[in-house]
Amino acid sequence: MFNTPEDDEYEFDFGNMGWFPPFSMVYLAAQINRFRRERRQAQYRALNHDTNTYAAHMGFFESFDLHYGNLVGQALGSDTYVPITEIRRDQLETGAGAVGDAIEENAGRLAEILTRENQSQTFKTLQYSIREILRNSIEHSGTDSVLLCAQYWPSKGRVEVGIVDCGIGIRQGLARNPHLEINTDEEALRLSMMPGVSGVAFEGAPTAHRDDVWANSGYGLFMTSRICMEAGAFFIASGNASTLIAGNDSNSYEQTFNGTAIRMLIDINRVQELDNRLRQLHIEGQEIAAGITGINTQGASPASVSASMRSAD
Ligand SMILES: Nc1ncnc2c1ncn2[C@@H]1O[C@H](COP(=O)(O)OP(=O)(O)OP(=O)(O)O)[C@@H](O)[C@H]1O
Ligand SMILES: [Mg+2]
């Protein structure tokens, strides 16, 4: 898309897009918004958008200012989906230190919409994963806004969640850690998913707030990517790289995304068996972290440990 030659007029044809999964919608919305920001002077025309009622209902077209269908966040989402929703840092700041709690609340609300309950392991796993990815965008991306969209397909037993921010990206986020030498975006993605690897928590980092439950520990992406890897698939795109992990397979693709875009796919039939694995995963993470120099080996911050693991203490 960004290789398109400069012109005064562009046409976006949505006619061939029969299927609008949540991640694709927020990813594409961010890309179209970037394209329009970079080519402000041009005229834009949309074709065949009016046949895509699901996307229109989810707020897809309004997410890049094409006035058709619901506004972002407008659909009620009382079924088994969360429409395209913007979460803004300024809306979360309800008091000192309350951002973490507000993210937790938001993640819980979204997980409850998707599962229609708030007790099961599926609910807890979703709340945990959504919270960790939202926290990262709010804490590390340098932007104020995150877009999220999710759909649960009960008949397929699958949930997909897409979360994107247009911030500094993973490589620059990690560059704040002087112990890490990172040469490519692909390397940054790989490192970010390792336990204890953080742009803000490292040997010699300022220790202020270390006793805060929301203090970073470098475990959010490790745990979340492992959860999805074992119970579905995890896709992360940032800068010029992207990685898709499913089961034992990991594949890298070139693409360009100015910020961080994450897709979590969870097969809910596999979440029950994951329950026992979470604690084990966390211990494995600490063991892996202990073998890497200069990173945080203290283990996850309390907030990075899932509710189920905490209740098992
Ligand atoms: N959306 C993002 N934008 C920029 N950098 C990010 C983003 N998400 C993650 N990162 C980078 O990747 C690092 C690892 O993220 P991860 O969630 O694993 O650990 P953490 O956030 O530092 O600690 P924890 O999640 O355990 O509190 C972050 O410290 C940050 O440098
Ligand atoms: Mg994190």
mmCIF file of C-alpha atoms and ligand atoms in Angstrom:
data_model
loop_
_atom_site.group_PDB
_atom_site.id
_atom_site.type_symbol
_atom_site.label_atom_id
_atom_site.label_comp_id
_atom_site.label_asym_id
_atom_site.label_seq_id
_atom_site.Cartn_x
_atom_site.Cartn_y
_atom_site.Cartn_z
ATOM 1 C CA MET A 1 0.000 0.000 0.000
ATOM 2 C CA PHE A 2 2.767 2.452 0.910
ATOM 3 C CA ASN A 3 4.548 1.783 -2.394
ATOM 4 C CA THR A 4 1.625 3.267 -4.314
ATOM 5 C CA PRO A 5 2.907 6.185 -6.406
ATOM 6 C CA GLU A 6 1.996 9.711 -5.259
ATOM 7 C CA ASP A 7 -1.312 10.883 -6.700
ATOM 8 C CA ASP A 8 -4.105 13.399 -6.110
ATOM 9 C CA GLU A 9 -6.790 10.784 -5.757
ATOM 10 C CA TYR A 10 -6.998 7.277 -4.309
ATOM 11 C CA GLU A 11 -9.698 4.642 -4.422
ATOM 12 C CA PHE A 12 -10.125 2.001 -1.727
ATOM 13 C CA ASP A 13 -12.145 -0.935 -2.998
ATOM 14 C CA PHE A 14 -13.562 -3.123 -0.195
ATOM 15 C CA GLY A 15 -15.375 -5.393 -2.661
ATOM 16 C CA ASN A 16 -13.054 -8.354 -2.375
ATOM 17 C CA MET A 17 -12.968 -8.408 1.406
ATOM 18 C CA GLY A 18 -15.585 -10.992 2.295
ATOM 19 C CA TRP A 19 -14.171 -11.740 5.719
ATOM 20 C CA PHE A 20 -13.330 -9.117 8.358
ATOM 21 C CA PRO A 21 -11.684 -10.742 11.386
ATOM 22 C CA PRO A 22 -11.041 -8.410 14.359
ATOM 23 C CA PHE A 23 -7.268 -8.173 14.013
ATOM 24 C CA SER A 24 -7.420 -7.457 10.274
ATOM 25 C CA MET A 25 -9.861 -4.624 10.885
ATOM 26 C CA VAL A 26 -7.762 -2.787 13.486
ATOM 27 C CA TYR A 27 -4.530 -3.446 11.592
ATOM 28 C CA LEU A 28 -5.990 -2.151 8.345
ATOM 29 C CA ALA A 29 -7.602 0.830 10.094
ATOM 30 C CA ALA A 30 -4.203 1.847 11.484
ATOM 31 C CA GLN A 31 -2.548 1.404 8.071
ATOM 32 C CA ILE A 32 -5.225 3.377 6.191
ATOM 33 C CA ASN A 33 -5.029 6.165 8.790
ATOM 34 C CA ARG A 34 -1.261 6.312 8.360
ATOM 35 C CA PHE A 35 -1.598 6.394 4.559
ATOM 36 C CA ARG A 36 -4.081 9.260 4.795
ATOM 37 C CA ARG A 37 -1.900 11.152 7.300
ATOM 38 C CA GLU A 38 1.095 10.860 4.978
ATOM 39 C CA ARG A 39 -0.920 11.959 1.909
ATOM 40 C CA ARG A 40 -3.158 14.573 3.426
ATOM 41 C CA GLN A 41 -3.732 16.589 0.290
ATOM 42 C CA ALA A 42 -5.245 13.736 -1.733
ATOM 43 C CA GLN A 43 -8.918 12.968 -2.310
ATOM 44 C CA TYR A 44 -10.221 9.588 -1.182
ATOM 45 C CA ARG A 45 -13.034 7.492 -2.537
ATOM 46 C CA ALA A 46 -14.370 4.199 -1.161
ATOM 47 C CA LEU A 47 -16.000 1.508 -3.287
ATOM 48 C CA ASN A 48 -18.135 -1.473 -2.279
ATOM 49 C CA HIS A 49 -17.991 -0.737 1.431
ATOM 50 C CA ASP A 50 -21.787 -0.735 1.676
ATOM 51 C CA THR A 51 -22.050 -4.499 1.191
ATOM 52 C CA ASN A 52 -19.948 -5.189 4.295
ATOM 53 C CA THR A 53 -22.551 -4.851 7.030
ATOM 54 C CA TYR A 54 -20.578 -6.733 9.707
ATOM 55 C CA ALA A 55 -17.540 -4.460 9.277
ATOM 56 C CA ALA A 56 -19.816 -1.405 9.253
ATOM 57 C CA HIS A 57 -21.477 -2.580 12.468
ATOM 58 C CA MET A 58 -18.080 -3.077 14.139
ATOM 59 C CA GLY A 59 -17.106 0.550 13.380
ATOM 60 C CA PHE A 60 -14.492 -0.400 10.776
ATOM 61 C CA PHE A 61 -15.245 2.301 8.202
ATOM 62 C CA GLU A 62 -15.625 5.061 10.778
ATOM 63 C CA SER A 63 -12.263 4.058 12.262
ATOM 64 C CA PHE A 64 -10.661 5.811 9.278
ATOM 65 C CA ASP A 65 -13.316 8.494 8.932
ATOM 66 C CA LEU A 66 -15.329 6.939 6.129
ATOM 67 C CA HIS A 67 -18.789 7.869 7.315
ATOM 68 C CA TYR A 68 -20.614 4.611 6.953
ATOM 69 C CA GLY A 69 -21.934 2.379 9.741
ATOM 70 C CA ASN A 70 -21.335 2.661 13.469
ATOM 71 C CA LEU A 71 -18.833 4.961 15.095
ATOM 72 C CA VAL A 72 -15.836 3.414 16.860
ATOM 73 C CA GLY A 73 -17.075 2.022 20.186
ATOM 74 C CA GLN A 74 -20.726 2.613 19.284
ATOM 75 C CA ALA A 75 -22.053 -0.946 18.841
ATOM 76 C CA LEU A 76 -23.101 -2.387 22.141
ATOM 77 C CA GLY A 77 -21.017 -5.497 21.939
ATOM 78 C CA SER A 78 -23.471 -7.265 24.233
ATOM 79 C CA ASP A 79 -23.237 -10.429 22.172
ATOM 80 C CA THR A 80 -19.930 -12.218 21.854
ATOM 81 C CA TYR A 81 -17.891 -9.445 20.334
ATOM 82 C CA VAL A 82 -16.201 -6.189 21.224
ATOM 83 C CA PRO A 83 -16.561 -3.701 18.362
ATOM 84 C CA ILE A 84 -13.578 -1.592 17.337
ATOM 85 C CA THR A 85 -12.929 0.322 20.532
ATOM 86 C CA GLU A 86 -10.424 3.043 21.301
ATOM 87 C CA ILE A 87 -8.852 3.015 24.737
ATOM 88 C CA ARG A 88 -7.191 6.288 25.600
ATOM 89 C CA ARG A 89 -4.680 6.906 28.334
ATOM 90 C CA ASP A 90 -6.381 10.142 29.403
ATOM 91 C CA GLN A 91 -9.639 8.260 29.941
ATOM 92 C CA LEU A 92 -7.865 5.782 32.162
ATOM 93 C CA GLU A 93 -6.201 8.348 34.387
ATOM 94 C CA THR A 94 -8.751 8.618 37.108
ATOM 95 C CA GLY A 95 -6.246 9.180 39.890
ATOM 96 C CA ALA A 96 -2.636 8.603 40.888
ATOM 97 C CA GLY A 97 -1.572 5.041 40.197
ATOM 98 C CA ALA A 98 -5.019 4.142 38.934
ATOM 99 C CA VAL A 99 -4.070 3.451 35.306
ATOM 100 C CA GLY A 100 -3.172 -0.148 36.078
ATOM 101 C CA ASP A 101 -6.459 -0.726 37.841
ATOM 102 C CA ALA A 102 -8.381 0.927 35.007
ATOM 103 C CA ILE A 103 -6.663 -1.357 32.472
ATOM 104 C CA GLU A 104 -7.472 -4.375 34.629
ATOM 105 C CA GLU A 105 -11.110 -3.276 34.764
ATOM 106 C CA ASN A 106 -11.258 -2.707 31.018
ATOM 107 C CA ALA A 107 -9.670 -6.073 30.309
ATOM 108 C CA GLY A 108 -12.155 -7.749 32.658
ATOM 109 C CA ARG A 109 -15.101 -5.996 31.048
ATOM 110 C CA LEU A 110 -13.943 -6.992 27.558
ATOM 111 C CA ALA A 111 -13.291 -10.603 28.584
ATOM 112 C CA GLU A 112 -16.742 -10.732 30.181
ATOM 113 C CA ILE A 113 -18.421 -9.469 27.005
ATOM 114 C CA LEU A 114 -16.668 -12.171 25.034
ATOM 115 C CA THR A 115 -17.362 -15.076 27.375
ATOM 116 C CA ARG A 116 -20.582 -13.773 29.009
ATOM 117 C CA GLU A 117 -19.345 -14.773 32.435
ATOM 118 C CA ASN A 118 -16.478 -13.916 34.745
ATOM 119 C CA GLN A 119 -15.439 -17.114 36.470
ATOM 120 C CA SER A 120 -14.139 -19.623 33.975
ATOM 121 C CA GLN A 121 -10.564 -20.287 33.025
ATOM 122 C CA THR A 122 -11.355 -18.914 29.561
ATOM 123 C CA PHE A 123 -12.464 -15.631 31.113
ATOM 124 C CA LYS A 124 -9.347 -15.427 33.327
ATOM 125 C CA THR A 125 -7.008 -16.274 30.462
ATOM 126 C CA LEU A 126 -8.575 -13.666 28.203
ATOM 127 C CA GLN A 127 -8.607 -11.008 30.917
ATOM 128 C CA TYR A 128 -4.949 -11.673 31.619
ATOM 129 C CA SER A 129 -3.851 -11.645 27.974
ATOM 130 C CA ILE A 130 -5.866 -8.562 27.021
ATOM 131 C CA ARG A 131 -4.617 -6.740 30.110
ATOM 132 C CA GLU A 132 -0.947 -7.476 29.427
ATOM 133 C CA ILE A 133 -1.124 -6.330 25.790
ATOM 134 C CA LEU A 134 -3.132 -3.202 26.677
ATOM 135 C CA ARG A 135 -0.689 -2.407 29.493
ATOM 136 C CA ASN A 136 2.209 -2.620 27.064
ATOM 137 C CA SER A 137 0.627 -0.198 24.612
ATOM 138 C CA ILE A 138 -0.293 2.255 27.355
ATOM 139 C CA GLU A 139 3.015 1.945 29.246
ATOM 140 C CA HIS A 140 5.595 1.575 26.489
ATOM 141 C CA SER A 141 4.312 2.813 23.118
ATOM 142 C CA GLY A 142 4.472 6.546 23.808
ATOM 143 C CA THR A 143 1.025 7.089 22.286
ATOM 144 C CA ASP A 144 -2.211 7.859 24.046
ATOM 145 C CA SER A 145 -4.465 5.638 22.033
ATOM 146 C CA VAL A 146 -4.922 1.902 21.514
ATOM 147 C CA LEU A 147 -7.423 0.233 19.186
ATOM 148 C CA LEU A 148 -8.938 -3.078 20.147
ATOM 149 C CA CYS A 149 -11.441 -5.435 18.556
ATOM 150 C CA ALA A 150 -12.505 -8.973 19.462
ATOM 151 C CA GLN A 151 -14.863 -11.727 18.422
ATOM 152 C CA TYR A 152 -15.769 -15.026 20.054
ATOM 153 C CA TRP A 153 -17.178 -17.683 17.717
ATOM 154 C CA PRO A 154 -18.872 -20.167 20.088
ATOM 155 C CA SER A 155 -19.568 -22.629 17.257
ATOM 156 C CA LYS A 156 -15.867 -22.762 16.400
ATOM 157 C CA GLY A 157 -14.794 -22.516 20.037
ATOM 158 C CA ARG A 158 -12.419 -19.709 19.102
ATOM 159 C CA VAL A 159 -11.690 -16.187 20.251
ATOM 160 C CA GLU A 160 -9.694 -13.631 18.284
ATOM 161 C CA VAL A 161 -8.461 -10.387 19.810
ATOM 162 C CA GLY A 162 -6.627 -7.660 17.888
ATOM 163 C CA ILE A 163 -4.820 -4.821 19.683
ATOM 164 C CA VAL A 164 -2.829 -2.129 17.841
ATOM 165 C CA ASP A 165 -1.023 1.059 18.771
ATOM 166 C CA CYS A 166 0.771 3.477 16.471
ATOM 167 C CA GLY A 167 3.615 4.181 18.877
ATOM 168 C CA ILE A 168 7.391 3.748 18.918
ATOM 169 C CA GLY A 169 7.325 -0.013 18.282
ATOM 170 C CA ILE A 170 9.016 -2.890 20.080
ATOM 171 C CA ARG A 171 12.574 -2.199 18.885
ATOM 172 C CA GLN A 172 12.621 1.337 20.213
ATOM 173 C CA GLY A 173 10.804 0.245 23.357
ATOM 174 C CA LEU A 174 13.539 -2.267 24.115
ATOM 175 C CA ALA A 175 16.327 0.139 23.119
ATOM 176 C CA ARG A 176 15.941 1.811 26.507
ATOM 177 C CA ASN A 177 17.627 -1.235 28.042
ATOM 178 C CA PRO A 178 21.411 -0.669 27.645
ATOM 179 C CA HIS A 179 22.157 -4.385 28.113
ATOM 180 C CA LEU A 180 20.452 -5.315 24.872
ATOM 181 C CA GLU A 181 22.083 -5.012 21.489
ATOM 182 C CA ILE A 182 19.402 -5.155 18.856
ATOM 183 C CA ASN A 183 20.133 -4.852 15.156
ATOM 184 C CA THR A 184 16.850 -5.654 13.468
ATOM 185 C CA ASP A 185 13.124 -5.461 14.148
ATOM 186 C CA GLU A 186 12.958 -9.247 13.862
ATOM 187 C CA GLU A 187 15.524 -9.632 16.640
ATOM 188 C CA ALA A 188 13.575 -7.156 18.771
ATOM 189 C CA LEU A 189 10.393 -9.216 18.398
ATOM 190 C CA ARG A 190 12.185 -12.426 19.346
ATOM 191 C CA LEU A 191 13.771 -10.799 22.411
ATOM 192 C CA SER A 192 10.586 -9.103 23.563
ATOM 193 C CA MET A 193 8.903 -12.499 23.911
ATOM 194 C CA MET A 194 11.696 -13.873 26.112
ATOM 195 C CA PRO A 195 11.059 -13.938 29.858
ATOM 196 C CA GLY A 196 12.643 -11.119 31.852
ATOM 197 C CA VAL A 197 13.460 -9.046 28.756
ATOM 198 C CA SER A 198 12.164 -5.527 29.197
ATOM 199 C CA GLY A 199 12.945 -2.028 28.019
ATOM 200 C CA VAL A 200 12.416 -0.695 31.532
ATOM 201 C CA ALA A 201 13.264 -3.508 33.973
ATOM 202 C CA PHE A 202 16.926 -4.512 33.861
ATOM 203 C CA GLU A 203 20.012 -4.733 36.034
ATOM 204 C CA GLY A 204 20.820 -1.219 37.179
ATOM 205 C CA ALA A 205 17.478 0.260 36.150
ATOM 206 C CA PRO A 206 15.982 2.855 38.485
ATOM 207 C CA THR A 207 14.308 0.913 41.270
ATOM 208 C CA ALA A 208 11.494 3.361 41.966
ATOM 209 C CA HIS A 209 8.101 1.677 42.015
ATOM 210 C CA ARG A 210 9.622 -1.783 42.133
ATOM 211 C CA ASP A 211 7.218 -2.761 44.901
ATOM 212 C CA ASP A 212 4.259 -1.539 42.891
ATOM 213 C CA VAL A 213 2.204 -4.494 41.641
ATOM 214 C CA TRP A 214 2.241 -2.879 38.214
ATOM 215 C CA ALA A 215 6.037 -2.621 38.089
ATOM 216 C CA ASN A 216 7.363 -4.128 34.876
ATOM 217 C CA SER A 217 9.235 -7.377 34.924
ATOM 218 C CA GLY A 218 9.519 -8.408 31.272
ATOM 219 C CA TYR A 219 7.062 -11.306 31.499
ATOM 220 C CA GLY A 220 3.935 -9.909 29.798
ATOM 221 C CA LEU A 221 4.788 -10.835 26.212
ATOM 222 C CA PHE A 222 6.449 -14.089 27.249
ATOM 223 C CA MET A 223 3.365 -15.332 29.087
ATOM 224 C CA THR A 224 0.845 -14.017 26.566
ATOM 225 C CA SER A 225 2.658 -15.374 23.534
ATOM 226 C CA ARG A 226 3.075 -18.768 25.268
ATOM 227 C CA ILE A 227 -0.595 -18.920 26.226
ATOM 228 C CA CYS A 228 -1.601 -18.298 22.610
ATOM 229 C CA MET A 229 1.097 -20.578 21.235
ATOM 230 C CA GLU A 230 -0.173 -23.465 23.370
ATOM 231 C CA ALA A 231 -3.880 -22.757 22.926
ATOM 232 C CA GLY A 232 -4.071 -21.142 19.486
ATOM 233 C CA ALA A 233 -1.758 -18.697 17.745
ATOM 234 C CA PHE A 234 0.069 -15.429 18.423
ATOM 235 C CA PHE A 235 0.978 -12.849 15.809
ATOM 236 C CA ILE A 236 3.004 -9.721 16.460
ATOM 237 C CA ALA A 237 3.983 -7.051 13.925
ATOM 238 C CA SER A 238 6.219 -4.081 14.682
ATOM 239 C CA GLY A 239 8.491 -2.026 12.448
ATOM 240 C CA ASN A 240 9.566 -4.095 9.448
ATOM 241 C CA ALA A 241 9.050 -7.484 11.018
ATOM 242 C CA SER A 242 6.279 -9.774 12.104
ATOM 243 C CA THR A 243 6.191 -13.209 13.679
ATOM 244 C CA LEU A 244 3.455 -15.818 13.743
ATOM 245 C CA ILE A 245 3.738 -18.481 16.428
ATOM 246 C CA ALA A 246 1.434 -21.492 16.611
ATOM 247 C CA GLY A 247 2.312 -24.672 18.457
ATOM 248 C CA ASN A 248 5.999 -25.311 17.816
ATOM 249 C CA ASP A 249 6.025 -23.386 14.544
ATOM 250 C CA SER A 250 7.340 -19.855 14.328
ATOM 251 C CA ASN A 251 7.468 -17.943 11.059
ATOM 252 C CA SER A 252 8.692 -14.452 10.303
ATOM 253 C CA TYR A 253 7.285 -12.191 7.620
ATOM 254 C CA GLU A 254 8.326 -8.827 6.297
ATOM 255 C CA GLN A 255 5.729 -6.089 6.526
ATOM 256 C CA THR A 256 5.765 -2.524 7.772
ATOM 257 C CA PHE A 257 3.774 -1.366 10.734
ATOM 258 C CA ASN A 258 4.642 1.871 12.504
ATOM 259 C CA GLY A 259 3.769 0.803 16.023
ATOM 260 C CA THR A 260 2.836 -2.549 17.475
ATOM 261 C CA ALA A 261 0.029 -4.809 16.286
ATOM 262 C CA ILE A 262 -0.908 -8.033 18.043
ATOM 263 C CA ARG A 263 -3.331 -10.807 17.203
ATOM 264 C CA MET A 264 -4.253 -13.377 19.819
ATOM 265 C CA LEU A 265 -6.142 -16.468 18.740
ATOM 266 C CA ILE A 266 -7.344 -18.755 21.509
ATOM 267 C CA ASP A 267 -9.031 -22.113 21.125
ATOM 268 C CA ILE A 268 -11.207 -22.210 24.210
ATOM 269 C CA ASN A 269 -11.287 -25.989 24.345
ATOM 270 C CA ARG A 270 -7.579 -25.903 25.032
ATOM 271 C CA VAL A 271 -7.727 -23.311 27.790
ATOM 272 C CA GLN A 272 -8.721 -25.759 30.532
ATOM 273 C CA GLU A 273 -5.573 -27.801 30.075
ATOM 274 C CA LEU A 274 -3.615 -24.546 30.071
ATOM 275 C CA ASP A 275 -4.617 -23.872 33.669
ATOM 276 C CA ASN A 276 -2.048 -26.301 35.028
ATOM 277 C CA ARG A 277 0.524 -25.085 32.526
ATOM 278 C CA LEU A 278 0.471 -21.432 33.581
ATOM 279 C CA ARG A 279 2.377 -21.883 36.824
ATOM 280 C CA GLN A 280 4.800 -24.231 35.109
ATOM 281 C CA LEU A 281 5.290 -21.690 32.292
ATOM 282 C CA HIS A 282 6.113 -19.036 34.805
ATOM 283 C CA ILE A 283 8.766 -21.240 36.456
ATOM 284 C CA GLU A 284 10.182 -22.135 33.021
ATOM 285 C CA GLY A 285 10.348 -18.412 32.290
ATOM 286 C CA GLN A 286 12.399 -17.762 35.426
ATOM 287 C CA GLU A 287 14.771 -20.583 34.524
ATOM 288 C CA ILE A 288 15.283 -19.238 31.002
ATOM 289 C CA ALA A 289 15.751 -15.702 32.379
ATOM 290 C CA ALA A 290 18.388 -16.905 34.843
ATOM 291 C CA GLY A 291 20.529 -17.980 31.882
ATOM 292 C CA ILE A 292 20.542 -14.550 30.260
ATOM 293 C CA THR A 293 22.827 -11.850 31.621
ATOM 294 C CA GLY A 294 21.753 -8.309 32.330
ATOM 295 C CA ILE A 295 18.038 -8.929 32.359
ATOM 296 C CA ASN A 296 15.461 -9.093 35.083
ATOM 297 C CA THR A 297 15.658 -12.467 36.817
ATOM 298 C CA GLN A 298 13.442 -11.592 39.762
ATOM 299 C CA GLY A 299 10.444 -13.228 38.155
ATOM 300 C CA ALA A 300 7.248 -11.592 37.062
ATOM 301 C CA SER A 301 5.763 -8.597 38.805
ATOM 302 C CA PRO A 302 2.617 -9.559 40.716
ATOM 303 C CA ALA A 303 0.564 -7.995 37.942
ATOM 304 C CA SER A 304 2.203 -10.232 35.379
ATOM 305 C CA VAL A 305 1.104 -13.338 37.229
ATOM 306 C CA SER A 306 -2.365 -14.378 36.213
ATOM 307 C CA ALA A 307 -5.286 -14.326 38.612
ATOM 308 C CA SER A 308 -5.447 -18.105 38.464
ATOM 309 C CA MET A 309 -1.807 -18.434 39.417
ATOM 310 C CA ARG A 310 -2.210 -15.959 42.227
ATOM 311 C CA SER A 311 -5.208 -17.783 43.611
ATOM 312 C CA ALA A 312 -3.214 -21.000 43.538
ATOM 313 C CA ASP A 313 -0.573 -19.492 45.865
HETATM 314 N N1 LIG B 1 3.282 -1.683 22.521
HETATM 315 C C1 LIG B 1 4.603 -1.563 22.743
HETATM 316 N N2 LIG B 1 5.279 -0.461 22.283
HETATM 317 C C2 LIG B 1 6.611 -0.327 22.495
HETATM 318 N N3 LIG B 1 7.367 -1.232 23.162
HETATM 319 C C3 LIG B 1 6.764 -2.325 23.632
HETATM 320 C C4 LIG B 1 5.351 -2.561 23.456
HETATM 321 N N4 LIG B 1 5.053 -3.737 24.021
HETATM 322 C C5 LIG B 1 6.196 -4.232 24.537
HETATM 323 N N5 LIG B 1 7.227 -3.393 24.306
HETATM 324 C C6 LIG B 1 8.642 -3.585 24.692
HETATM 325 O O1 LIG B 1 8.834 -4.976 24.974
HETATM 326 C C7 LIG B 1 9.263 -5.127 26.324
HETATM 327 C C8 LIG B 1 8.776 -6.452 26.852
HETATM 328 O O2 LIG B 1 7.358 -6.394 27.107
HETATM 329 P P1 LIG B 1 6.780 -7.322 28.254
HETATM 330 O O3 LIG B 1 5.327 -7.095 28.346
HETATM 331 O O4 LIG B 1 7.236 -8.719 28.026
HETATM 332 O O5 LIG B 1 7.532 -6.820 29.562
HETATM 333 P P2 LIG B 1 7.313 -5.489 30.402
HETATM 334 O O6 LIG B 1 6.099 -4.769 29.932
HETATM 335 O O7 LIG B 1 8.589 -4.727 30.427
HETATM 336 O O8 LIG B 1 7.040 -6.077 31.869
HETATM 337 P P3 LIG B 1 5.696 -6.785 32.410
HETATM 338 O O9 LIG B 1 4.818 -7.008 31.255
HETATM 339 O O10 LIG B 1 6.165 -8.066 33.029
HETATM 340 O O11 LIG B 1 5.150 -5.834 33.408
HETATM 341 C C9 LIG B 1 8.759 -3.893 27.064
HETATM 342 O O12 LIG B 1 9.507 -3.618 28.230
HETATM 343 C C10 LIG B 1 8.949 -2.816 25.985
HETATM 344 O O13 LIG B 1 10.291 -2.392 25.939
HETATM 345 MG MG MG B 2 4.296 -5.768 29.731
#
